[in-house]
Short mmCIF file of C-alpha atoms and ligand atoms in Angstrom, two decimals:
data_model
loop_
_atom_site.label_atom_id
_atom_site.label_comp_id
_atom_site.label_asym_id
_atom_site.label_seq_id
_atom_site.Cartn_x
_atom_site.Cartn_y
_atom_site.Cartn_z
CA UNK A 1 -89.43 80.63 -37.10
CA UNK A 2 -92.18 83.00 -34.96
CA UNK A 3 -90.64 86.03 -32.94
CA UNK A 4 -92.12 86.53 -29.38
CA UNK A 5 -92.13 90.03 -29.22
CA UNK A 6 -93.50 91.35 -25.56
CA UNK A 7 -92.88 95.04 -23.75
CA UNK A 8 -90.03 93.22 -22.08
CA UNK A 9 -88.15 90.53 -21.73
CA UNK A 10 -86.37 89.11 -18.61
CA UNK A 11 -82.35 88.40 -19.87
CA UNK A 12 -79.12 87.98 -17.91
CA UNK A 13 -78.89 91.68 -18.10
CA UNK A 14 -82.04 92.80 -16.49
CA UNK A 15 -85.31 93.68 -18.02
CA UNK A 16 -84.62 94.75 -21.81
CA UNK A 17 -87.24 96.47 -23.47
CA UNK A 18 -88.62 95.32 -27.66
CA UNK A 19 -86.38 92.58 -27.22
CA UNK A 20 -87.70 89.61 -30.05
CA UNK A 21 -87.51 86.30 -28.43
CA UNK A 22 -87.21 83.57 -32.12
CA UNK A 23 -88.46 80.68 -31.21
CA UNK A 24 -86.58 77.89 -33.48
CA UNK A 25 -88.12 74.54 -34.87
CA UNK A 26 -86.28 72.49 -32.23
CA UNK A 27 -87.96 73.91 -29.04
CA UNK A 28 -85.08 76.00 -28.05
CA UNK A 29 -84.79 80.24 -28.23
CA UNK A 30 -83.46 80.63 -31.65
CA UNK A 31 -82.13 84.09 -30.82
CA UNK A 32 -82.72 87.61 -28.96
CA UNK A 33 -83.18 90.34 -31.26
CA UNK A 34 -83.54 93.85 -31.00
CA UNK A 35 -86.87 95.04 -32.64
CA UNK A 36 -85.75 98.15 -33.32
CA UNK A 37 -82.24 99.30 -34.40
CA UNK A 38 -81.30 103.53 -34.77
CA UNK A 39 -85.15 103.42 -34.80
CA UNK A 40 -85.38 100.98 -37.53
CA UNK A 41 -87.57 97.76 -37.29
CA UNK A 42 -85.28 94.64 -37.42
CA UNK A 43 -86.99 92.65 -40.57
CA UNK A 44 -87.99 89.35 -40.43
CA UNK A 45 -86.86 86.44 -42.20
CA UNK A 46 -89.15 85.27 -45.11
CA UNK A 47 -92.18 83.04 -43.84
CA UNK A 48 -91.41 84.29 -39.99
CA UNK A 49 -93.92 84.83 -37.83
CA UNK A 50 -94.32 87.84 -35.37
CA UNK A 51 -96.54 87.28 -32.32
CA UNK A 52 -97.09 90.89 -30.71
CA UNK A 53 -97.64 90.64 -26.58
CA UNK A 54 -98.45 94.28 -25.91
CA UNK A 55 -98.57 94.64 -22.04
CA UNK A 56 -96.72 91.35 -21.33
CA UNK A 57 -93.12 90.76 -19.82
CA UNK A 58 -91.59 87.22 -20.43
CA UNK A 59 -89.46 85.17 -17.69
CA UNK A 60 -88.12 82.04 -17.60
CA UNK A 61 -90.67 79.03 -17.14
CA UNK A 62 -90.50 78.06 -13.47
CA UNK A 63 -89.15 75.10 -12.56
CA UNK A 64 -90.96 72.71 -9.88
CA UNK A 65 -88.04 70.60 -9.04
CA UNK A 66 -90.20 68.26 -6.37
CA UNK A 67 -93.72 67.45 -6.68
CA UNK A 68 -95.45 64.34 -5.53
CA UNK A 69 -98.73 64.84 -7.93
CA UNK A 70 -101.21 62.39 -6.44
CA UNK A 71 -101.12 64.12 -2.47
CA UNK A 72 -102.69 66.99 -4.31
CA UNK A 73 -105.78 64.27 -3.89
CA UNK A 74 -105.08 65.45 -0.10
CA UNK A 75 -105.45 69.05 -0.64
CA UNK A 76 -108.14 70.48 1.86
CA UNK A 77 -108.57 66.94 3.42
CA UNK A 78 -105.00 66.77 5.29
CA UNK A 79 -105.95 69.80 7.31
CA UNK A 80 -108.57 67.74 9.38
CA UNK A 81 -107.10 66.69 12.24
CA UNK A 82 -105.50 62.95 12.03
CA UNK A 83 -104.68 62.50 15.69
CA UNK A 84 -104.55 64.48 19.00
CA UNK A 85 -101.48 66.19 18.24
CA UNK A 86 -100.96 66.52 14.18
CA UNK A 87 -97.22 66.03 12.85
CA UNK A 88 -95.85 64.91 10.16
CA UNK A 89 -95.60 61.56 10.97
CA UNK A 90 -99.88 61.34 11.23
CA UNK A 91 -99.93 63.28 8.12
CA UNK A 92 -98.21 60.57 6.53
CA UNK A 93 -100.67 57.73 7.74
CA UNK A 94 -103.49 60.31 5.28
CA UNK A 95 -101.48 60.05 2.68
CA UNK A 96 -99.97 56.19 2.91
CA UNK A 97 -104.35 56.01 2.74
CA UNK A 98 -104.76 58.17 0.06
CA UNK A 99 -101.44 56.08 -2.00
CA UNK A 100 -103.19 52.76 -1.45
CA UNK A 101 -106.31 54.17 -3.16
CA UNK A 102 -104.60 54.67 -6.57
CA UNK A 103 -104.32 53.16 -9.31
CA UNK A 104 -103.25 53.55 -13.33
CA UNK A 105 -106.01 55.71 -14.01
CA UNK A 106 -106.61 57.20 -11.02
CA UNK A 107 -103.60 58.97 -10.88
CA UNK A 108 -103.27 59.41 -15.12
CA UNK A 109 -106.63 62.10 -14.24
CA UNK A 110 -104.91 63.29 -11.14
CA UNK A 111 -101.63 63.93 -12.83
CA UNK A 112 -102.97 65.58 -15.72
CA UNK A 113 -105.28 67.87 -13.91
CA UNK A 114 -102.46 68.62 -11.45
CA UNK A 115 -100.11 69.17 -14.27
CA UNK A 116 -102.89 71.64 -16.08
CA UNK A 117 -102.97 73.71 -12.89
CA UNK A 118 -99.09 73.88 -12.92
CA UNK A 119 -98.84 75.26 -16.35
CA UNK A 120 -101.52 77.97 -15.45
CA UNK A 121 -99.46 79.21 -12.21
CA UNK A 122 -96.33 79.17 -14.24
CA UNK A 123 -94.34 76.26 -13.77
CA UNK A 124 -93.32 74.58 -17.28
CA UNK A 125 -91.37 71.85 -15.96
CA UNK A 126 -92.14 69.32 -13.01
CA UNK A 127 -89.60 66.84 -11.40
CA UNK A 128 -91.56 64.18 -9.96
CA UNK A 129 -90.35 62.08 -7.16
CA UNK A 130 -92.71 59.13 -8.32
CA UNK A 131 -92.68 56.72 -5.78
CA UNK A 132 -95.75 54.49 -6.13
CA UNK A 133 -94.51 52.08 -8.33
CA UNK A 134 -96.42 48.56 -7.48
CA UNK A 135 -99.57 47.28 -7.00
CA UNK A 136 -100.94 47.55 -3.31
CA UNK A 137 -99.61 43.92 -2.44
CA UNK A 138 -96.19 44.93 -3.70
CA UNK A 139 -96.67 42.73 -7.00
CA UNK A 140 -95.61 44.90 -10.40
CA UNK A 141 -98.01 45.99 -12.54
CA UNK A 142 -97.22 44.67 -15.98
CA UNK A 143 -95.51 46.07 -17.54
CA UNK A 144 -93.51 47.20 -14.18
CA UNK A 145 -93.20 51.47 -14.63
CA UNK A 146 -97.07 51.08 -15.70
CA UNK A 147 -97.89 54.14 -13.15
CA UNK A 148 -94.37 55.68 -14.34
CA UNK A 149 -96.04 55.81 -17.97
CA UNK A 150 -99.63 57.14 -16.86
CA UNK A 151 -97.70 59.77 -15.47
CA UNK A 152 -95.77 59.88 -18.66
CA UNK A 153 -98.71 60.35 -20.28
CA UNK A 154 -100.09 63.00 -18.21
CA UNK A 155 -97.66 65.19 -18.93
CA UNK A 156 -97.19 65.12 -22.51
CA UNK A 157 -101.13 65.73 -22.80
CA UNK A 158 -100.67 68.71 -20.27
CA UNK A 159 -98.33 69.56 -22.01
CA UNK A 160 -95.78 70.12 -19.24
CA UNK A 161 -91.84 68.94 -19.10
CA UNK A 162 -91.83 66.01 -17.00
CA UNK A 163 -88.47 64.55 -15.12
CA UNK A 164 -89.38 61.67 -13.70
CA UNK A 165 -87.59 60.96 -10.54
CA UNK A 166 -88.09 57.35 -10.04
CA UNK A 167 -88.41 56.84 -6.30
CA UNK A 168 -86.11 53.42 -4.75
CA UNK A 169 -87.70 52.19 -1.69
CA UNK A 170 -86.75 49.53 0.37
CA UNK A 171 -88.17 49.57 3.93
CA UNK A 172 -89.71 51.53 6.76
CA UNK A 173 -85.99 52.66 8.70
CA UNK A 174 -83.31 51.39 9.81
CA UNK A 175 -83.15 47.47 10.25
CA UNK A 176 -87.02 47.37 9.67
CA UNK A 177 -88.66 46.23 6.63
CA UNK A 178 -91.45 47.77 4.60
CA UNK A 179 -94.65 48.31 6.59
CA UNK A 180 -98.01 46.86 4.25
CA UNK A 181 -98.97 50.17 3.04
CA UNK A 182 -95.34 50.89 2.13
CA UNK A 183 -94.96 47.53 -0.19
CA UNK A 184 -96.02 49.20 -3.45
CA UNK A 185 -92.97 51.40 -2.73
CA UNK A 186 -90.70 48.77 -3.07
CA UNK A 187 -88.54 47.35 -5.66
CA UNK A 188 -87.20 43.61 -4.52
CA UNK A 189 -83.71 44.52 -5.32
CA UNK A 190 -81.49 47.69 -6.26
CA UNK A 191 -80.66 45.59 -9.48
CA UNK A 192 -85.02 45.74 -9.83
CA UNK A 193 -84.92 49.25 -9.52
CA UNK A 194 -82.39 50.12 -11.58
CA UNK A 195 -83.95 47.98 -14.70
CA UNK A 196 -86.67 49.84 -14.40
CA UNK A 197 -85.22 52.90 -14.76
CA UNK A 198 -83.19 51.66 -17.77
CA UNK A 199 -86.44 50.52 -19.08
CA UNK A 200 -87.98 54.19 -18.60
CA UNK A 201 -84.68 55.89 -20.03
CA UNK A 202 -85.02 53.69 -23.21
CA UNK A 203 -88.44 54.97 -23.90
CA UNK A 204 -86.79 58.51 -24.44
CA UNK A 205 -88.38 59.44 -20.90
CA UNK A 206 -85.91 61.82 -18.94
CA UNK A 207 -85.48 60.09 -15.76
CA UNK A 208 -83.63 60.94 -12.84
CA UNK A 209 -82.58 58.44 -9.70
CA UNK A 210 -84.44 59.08 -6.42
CA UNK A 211 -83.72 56.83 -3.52
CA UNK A 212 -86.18 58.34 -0.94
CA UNK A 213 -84.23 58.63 1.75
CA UNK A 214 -81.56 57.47 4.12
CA UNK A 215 -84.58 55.91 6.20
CA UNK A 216 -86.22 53.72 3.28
CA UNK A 217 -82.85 52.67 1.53
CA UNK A 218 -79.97 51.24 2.32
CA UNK A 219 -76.39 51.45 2.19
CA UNK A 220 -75.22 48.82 -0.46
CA UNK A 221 -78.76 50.25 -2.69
CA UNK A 222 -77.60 54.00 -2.08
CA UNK A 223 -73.80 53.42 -3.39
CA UNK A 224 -74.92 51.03 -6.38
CA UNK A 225 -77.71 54.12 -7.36
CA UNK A 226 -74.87 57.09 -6.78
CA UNK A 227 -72.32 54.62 -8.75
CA UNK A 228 -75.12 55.00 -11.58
CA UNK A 229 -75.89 58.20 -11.79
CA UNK A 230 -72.45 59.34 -11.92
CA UNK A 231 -71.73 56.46 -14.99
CA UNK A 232 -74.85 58.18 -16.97
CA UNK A 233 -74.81 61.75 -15.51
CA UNK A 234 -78.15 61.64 -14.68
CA UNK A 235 -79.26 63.74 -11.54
CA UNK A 236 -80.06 62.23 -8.03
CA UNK A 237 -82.51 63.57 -5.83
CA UNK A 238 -82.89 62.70 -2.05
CA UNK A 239 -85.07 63.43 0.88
CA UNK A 240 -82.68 64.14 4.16
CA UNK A 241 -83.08 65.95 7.38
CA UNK A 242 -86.77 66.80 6.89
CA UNK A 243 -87.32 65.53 10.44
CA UNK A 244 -85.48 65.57 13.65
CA UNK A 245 -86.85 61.69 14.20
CA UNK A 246 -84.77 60.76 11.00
CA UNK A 247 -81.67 62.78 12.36
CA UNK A 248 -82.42 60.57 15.58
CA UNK A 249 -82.63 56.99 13.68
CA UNK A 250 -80.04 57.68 11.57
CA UNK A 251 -77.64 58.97 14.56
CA UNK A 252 -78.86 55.82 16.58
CA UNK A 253 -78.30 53.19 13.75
CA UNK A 254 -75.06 54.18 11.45
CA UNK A 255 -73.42 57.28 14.39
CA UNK A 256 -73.59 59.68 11.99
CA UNK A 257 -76.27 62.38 10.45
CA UNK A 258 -78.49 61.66 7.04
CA UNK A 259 -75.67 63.92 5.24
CA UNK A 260 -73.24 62.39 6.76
CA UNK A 261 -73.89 59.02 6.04
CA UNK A 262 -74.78 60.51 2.17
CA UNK A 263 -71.15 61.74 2.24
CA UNK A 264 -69.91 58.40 3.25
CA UNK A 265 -71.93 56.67 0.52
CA UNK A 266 -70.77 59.05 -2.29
CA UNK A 267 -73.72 60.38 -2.87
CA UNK A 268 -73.16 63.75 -2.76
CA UNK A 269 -71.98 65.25 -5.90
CA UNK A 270 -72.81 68.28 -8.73
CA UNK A 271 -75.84 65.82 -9.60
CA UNK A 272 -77.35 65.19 -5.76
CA UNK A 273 -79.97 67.44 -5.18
CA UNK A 274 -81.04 67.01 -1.05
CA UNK A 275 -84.82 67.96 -0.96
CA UNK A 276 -85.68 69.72 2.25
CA UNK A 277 -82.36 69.99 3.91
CA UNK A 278 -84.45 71.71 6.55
CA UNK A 279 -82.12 70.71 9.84
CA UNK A 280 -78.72 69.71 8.12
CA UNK A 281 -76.12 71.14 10.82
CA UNK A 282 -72.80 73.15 10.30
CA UNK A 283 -70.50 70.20 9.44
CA UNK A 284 -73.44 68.50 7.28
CA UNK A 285 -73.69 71.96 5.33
CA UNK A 286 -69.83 72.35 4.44
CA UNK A 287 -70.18 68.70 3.02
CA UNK A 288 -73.12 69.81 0.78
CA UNK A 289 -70.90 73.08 -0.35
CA UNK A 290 -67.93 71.11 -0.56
CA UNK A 291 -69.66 68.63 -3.04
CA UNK A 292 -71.64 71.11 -4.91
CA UNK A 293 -74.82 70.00 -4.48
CA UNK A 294 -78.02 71.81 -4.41
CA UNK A 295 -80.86 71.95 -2.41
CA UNK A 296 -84.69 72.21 -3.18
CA UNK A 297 -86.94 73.88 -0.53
CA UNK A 298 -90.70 73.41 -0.52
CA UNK A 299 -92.05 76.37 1.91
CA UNK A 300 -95.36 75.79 1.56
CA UNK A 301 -95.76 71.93 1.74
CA UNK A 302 -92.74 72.56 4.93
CA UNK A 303 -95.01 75.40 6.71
CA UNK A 304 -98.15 73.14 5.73
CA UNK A 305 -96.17 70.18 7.65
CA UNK A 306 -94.61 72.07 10.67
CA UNK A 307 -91.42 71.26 9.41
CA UNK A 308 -88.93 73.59 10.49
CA UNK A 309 -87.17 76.35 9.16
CA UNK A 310 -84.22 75.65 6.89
CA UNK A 311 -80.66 77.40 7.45
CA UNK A 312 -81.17 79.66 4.56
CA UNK A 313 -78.48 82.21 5.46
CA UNK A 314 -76.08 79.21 5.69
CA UNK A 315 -77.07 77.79 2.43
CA UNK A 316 -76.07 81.64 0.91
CA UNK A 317 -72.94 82.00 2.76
CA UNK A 318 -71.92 78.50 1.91
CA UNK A 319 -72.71 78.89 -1.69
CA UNK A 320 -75.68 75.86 -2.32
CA UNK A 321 -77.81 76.62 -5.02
CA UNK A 322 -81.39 76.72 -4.27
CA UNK A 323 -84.39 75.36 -6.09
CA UNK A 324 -87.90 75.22 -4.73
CA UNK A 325 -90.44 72.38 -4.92
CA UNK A 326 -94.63 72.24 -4.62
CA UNK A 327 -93.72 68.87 -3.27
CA UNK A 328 -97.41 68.26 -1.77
CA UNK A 329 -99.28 70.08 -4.04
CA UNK A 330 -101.79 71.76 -1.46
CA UNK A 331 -100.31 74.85 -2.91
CA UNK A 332 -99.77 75.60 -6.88
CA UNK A 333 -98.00 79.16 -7.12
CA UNK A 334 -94.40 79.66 -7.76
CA UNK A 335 -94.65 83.11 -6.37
CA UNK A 336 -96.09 82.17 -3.00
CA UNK A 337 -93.42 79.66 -2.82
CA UNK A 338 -90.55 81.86 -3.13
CA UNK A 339 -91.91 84.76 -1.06
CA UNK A 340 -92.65 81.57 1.32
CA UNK A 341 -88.99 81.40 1.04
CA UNK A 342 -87.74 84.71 2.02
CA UNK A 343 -90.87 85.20 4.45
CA UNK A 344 -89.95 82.71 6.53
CA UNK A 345 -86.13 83.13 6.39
CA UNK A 346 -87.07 87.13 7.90
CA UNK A 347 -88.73 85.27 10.67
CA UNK A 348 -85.90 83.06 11.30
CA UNK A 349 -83.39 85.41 11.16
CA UNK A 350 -85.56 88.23 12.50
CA UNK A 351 -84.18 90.66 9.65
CA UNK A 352 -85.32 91.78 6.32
CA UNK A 353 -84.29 91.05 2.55
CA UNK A 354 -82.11 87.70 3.86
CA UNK A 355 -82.20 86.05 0.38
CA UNK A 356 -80.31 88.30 -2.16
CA UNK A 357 -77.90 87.73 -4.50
CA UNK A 358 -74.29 89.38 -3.97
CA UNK A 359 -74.58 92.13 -7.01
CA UNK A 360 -78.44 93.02 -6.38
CA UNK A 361 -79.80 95.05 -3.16
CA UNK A 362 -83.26 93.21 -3.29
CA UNK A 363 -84.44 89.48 -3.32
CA UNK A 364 -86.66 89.75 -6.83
CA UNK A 365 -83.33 88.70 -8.77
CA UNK A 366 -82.22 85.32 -6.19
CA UNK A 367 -85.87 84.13 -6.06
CA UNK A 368 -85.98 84.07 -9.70
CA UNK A 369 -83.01 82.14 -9.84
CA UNK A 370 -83.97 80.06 -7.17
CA UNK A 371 -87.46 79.28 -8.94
CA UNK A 372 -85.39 78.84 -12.84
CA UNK A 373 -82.57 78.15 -13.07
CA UNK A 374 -81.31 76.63 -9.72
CA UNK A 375 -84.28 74.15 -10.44
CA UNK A 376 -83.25 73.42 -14.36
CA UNK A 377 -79.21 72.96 -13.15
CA UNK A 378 -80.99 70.26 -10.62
CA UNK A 379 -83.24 68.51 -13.24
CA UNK A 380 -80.05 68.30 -15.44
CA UNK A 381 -82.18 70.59 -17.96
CA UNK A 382 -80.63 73.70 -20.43
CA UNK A 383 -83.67 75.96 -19.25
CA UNK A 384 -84.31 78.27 -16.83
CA UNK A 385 -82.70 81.89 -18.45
CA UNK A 386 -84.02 83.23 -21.41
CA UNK A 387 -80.67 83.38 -23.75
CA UNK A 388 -79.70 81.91 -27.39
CA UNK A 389 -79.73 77.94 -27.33
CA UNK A 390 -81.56 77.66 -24.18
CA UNK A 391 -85.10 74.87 -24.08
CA UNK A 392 -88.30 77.87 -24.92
CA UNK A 393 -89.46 77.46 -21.83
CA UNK A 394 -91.61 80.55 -20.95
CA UNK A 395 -93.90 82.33 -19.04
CA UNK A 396 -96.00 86.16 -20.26
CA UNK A 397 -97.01 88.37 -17.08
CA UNK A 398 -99.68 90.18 -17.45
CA UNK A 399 -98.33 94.04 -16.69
CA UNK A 400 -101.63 95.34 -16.41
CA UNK A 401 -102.88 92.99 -13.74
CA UNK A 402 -103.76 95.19 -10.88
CA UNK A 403 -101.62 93.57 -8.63
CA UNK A 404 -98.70 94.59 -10.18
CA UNK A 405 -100.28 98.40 -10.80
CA UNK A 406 -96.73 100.84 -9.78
CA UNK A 407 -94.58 98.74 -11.01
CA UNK A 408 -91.29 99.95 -12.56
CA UNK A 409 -88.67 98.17 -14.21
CA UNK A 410 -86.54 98.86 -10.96
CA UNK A 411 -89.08 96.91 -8.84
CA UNK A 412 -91.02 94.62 -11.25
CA UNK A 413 -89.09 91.27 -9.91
CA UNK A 414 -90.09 92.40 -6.58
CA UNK A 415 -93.81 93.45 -7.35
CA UNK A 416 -93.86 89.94 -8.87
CA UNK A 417 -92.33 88.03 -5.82
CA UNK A 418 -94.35 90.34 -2.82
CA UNK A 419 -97.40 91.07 -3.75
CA UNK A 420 -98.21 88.98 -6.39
CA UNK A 421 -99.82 85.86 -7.24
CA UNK A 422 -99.94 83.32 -10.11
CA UNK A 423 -103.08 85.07 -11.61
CA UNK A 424 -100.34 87.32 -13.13
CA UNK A 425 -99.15 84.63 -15.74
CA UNK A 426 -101.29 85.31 -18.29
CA UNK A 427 -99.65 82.51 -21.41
CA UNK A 428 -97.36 79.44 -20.75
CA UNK A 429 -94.88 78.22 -23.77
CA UNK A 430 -92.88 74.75 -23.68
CA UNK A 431 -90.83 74.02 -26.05
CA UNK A 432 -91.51 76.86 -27.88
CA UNK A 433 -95.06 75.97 -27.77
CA UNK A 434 -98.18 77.89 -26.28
CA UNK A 435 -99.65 75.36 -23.57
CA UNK A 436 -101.54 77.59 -21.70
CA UNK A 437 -103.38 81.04 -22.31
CA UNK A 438 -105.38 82.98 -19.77
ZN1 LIG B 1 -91.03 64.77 -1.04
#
């Protein structure tokens, strides 16, 4: 057993100071001990370890619930200007390029570099919505989830905790099939797809079901995967109402909204996460509350994209967890995501401190939720809060950094989420094990 024991640790009841964090054999948090008691030190079991981290506070790892790792290939070179007018759809024609480029090993480096950089900004987990499955003709790869497995691989020499959301892909939109660049997306059938997640599940990968999106899969493959994950309670994550044009298509095709048409399907549930949710309307916002979904927000990939700005005051009022994403990967920083978050929700809303939790007066405590454990509740993972039983997932700040310099324990979540960066994180444990050390 080693003991984790930092100026303060990060609980469900605030910041607690000489707090011992045990770290058990099985990559979970053993216990929380006091390290003192009436002034007496708490004494250690025989043969346990005691890891002093003087000027360090611990938090919950962060959890990146949506990444796509290879467009971080596109970081710095999807900023040049595609067309006369830049949207998302000529954005996607960079990266469709940059997709057709990879290959196994191509994306094996870029994943593991990628995932490196994660661990070092804080994030110890990464869903990712893998989604180039084939080789560029559309033939598999043998065996099939060969780029599943590189970025299987990836991870686990990171170090990071993958969740691999396999991506099902079927066509370009409504009634049209796949365009060339889109055929290593695609499976032939949802009965493909689903083997190959069965295939990836009995290699004691975690794997959660991703059909991309109302535009690239049908109906009949959309009930069949929802049917599936409710049968093996494995989460489901979905791109909707990211873009007005899908709202359009989707109206225009089935007379109903993305969410809508995910209501009608039965894929909303506890398991669905919706990634972007960025111009659901009233009626499709009381189906994701009424089905107790979540939503994951990517800020700075949806600012980088011209997006939109999501509902976030409905998504509080209505109850919808929140999770956050890097989904692009231009930008690796938990912090700047979240304060993204509430940042752009002020400008929405034209008000100040929109995203707070009911019992707290400031954001710091939401966004943390928002970044842990809103993201491990949609990965289907026990992290995200540091407490007995829970995956050792952590992160050490650095309470010296001179960002931070004023902080109290009043305003430390705050300092964190306003004016700091991800320089702060100064060691990275998963699993109860040190990945990363500044
Ligand atoms: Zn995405």
């Amino acid at each position: 057993m080693r003991y984790l024991w930092p100026d303060y640790v990060y609980t469900s009841r605030g910041w607690q100071r000489d707090l011992l964090v045990a770290l058990g054999e099985d990559g979970r948090i053993a216990g929380l001990q006091p390290r003192f008691a009436d002034g007496v030190a708490f004494t250690l079991p025989e043969g346990a370890v005691l890891e002093p981290l003087p000027g360090k506070a611990l938090l919950p790892g962060f959890v990146n619930v949506h990444s796509h790792v290879f467009q971080r290939a596109l970081r710095g070179q999807a900023q040049r200007p595609v067309s006369g007018r830049d949207t998302f759809w000529s954005w996607r024609q960079a990266m469709y390029a940059e997709a057709q480029r990879l290959d196994p090993e191509r994306l094996y480096t870029l994943a593991r570099a990628t995932y490196r950089e994660m661990l070092a900004a804080g994030y110890t987990t990464v869903g990712e919505f893998h989604y180039v499955h084939h080789q560029p003709d559309g033939q598999p790869y043998s065996p099939p989830n060969l780029m599943a497995e590189a970025l299987l691989q990836a991870a686990r020499e990171a170090g990071i905790r993958l969740v691999i959301l396999l991506a099902a892909y079927a066509r370009n939109d409504f009634g049209q099939p796949a365009l060339k660049e889109q055929r290593r997306f695609c499976d032939s059938s949802v009965a493909a797809y689903l083997e190959r997640v069965e295939a990836l599940r009995s290699q004691g990968a975690s794997v959660g079901l991703a059909p991309h999106s109302v535009r690239a899969v049908p109906e009949d493959w959309l009930r069949a995967i929802a049917v599936y994950s409710r049968q093996e309670r494995l989460p489901l994550h979905i791109h909707a109402d990211e873009q007005l044009a899908e709202i359009e298509s989707c109206l225009a095709a089935c007379g109903c909204r993305p969410l809508e048409l995910l209501a009608r399907c039965e894929v909303l549930g506890p398991l669905t996460t919706v990634i972007h949710a960025t111009h659901a309307d009233q009626q499709e916002l009381a189906l994701l509350a009424s089905s107790q979904a979540s939503v994951c927000l990517c800020p700075t990939t949806e600012g980088d994209l011209g997006d939109g700005i999501p509902p976030y005051r409905d998504f509080l009022t209505q109850g919808i967890p929140l999770a956050i994403g890097s989904d692009s990967n231009t930008r690796l920083d938990p912090f700047e995501e979240l304060r993204w978050a509430e940042y752009t929700a002020r400008l929405r809303y034209g008000e100040r401190r929109v995203l707070v939790a009911e019992s707290e007066t400031s954001p710091g405590a939401y966004l943390l939720a928002c970044g842990c454990e809103h993201g491990a509740a949609a990965l289907g993972l026990e992290s995200g809060r540091l407490e007995p039983g829970r995956l050792a997932d952590l992160v050490a700040i650095d309470l010296e950094h001179p960002m931070l310099q004023g902080w109290t324990v009043e305003s430390l979540l705050d300092s964190l989420f306003f004016g700091a960066s991800a320089e702060v994180v100064s060691a990275v444990w998963v699993a109860g094990r040190q990945v990363y050390c500044r």
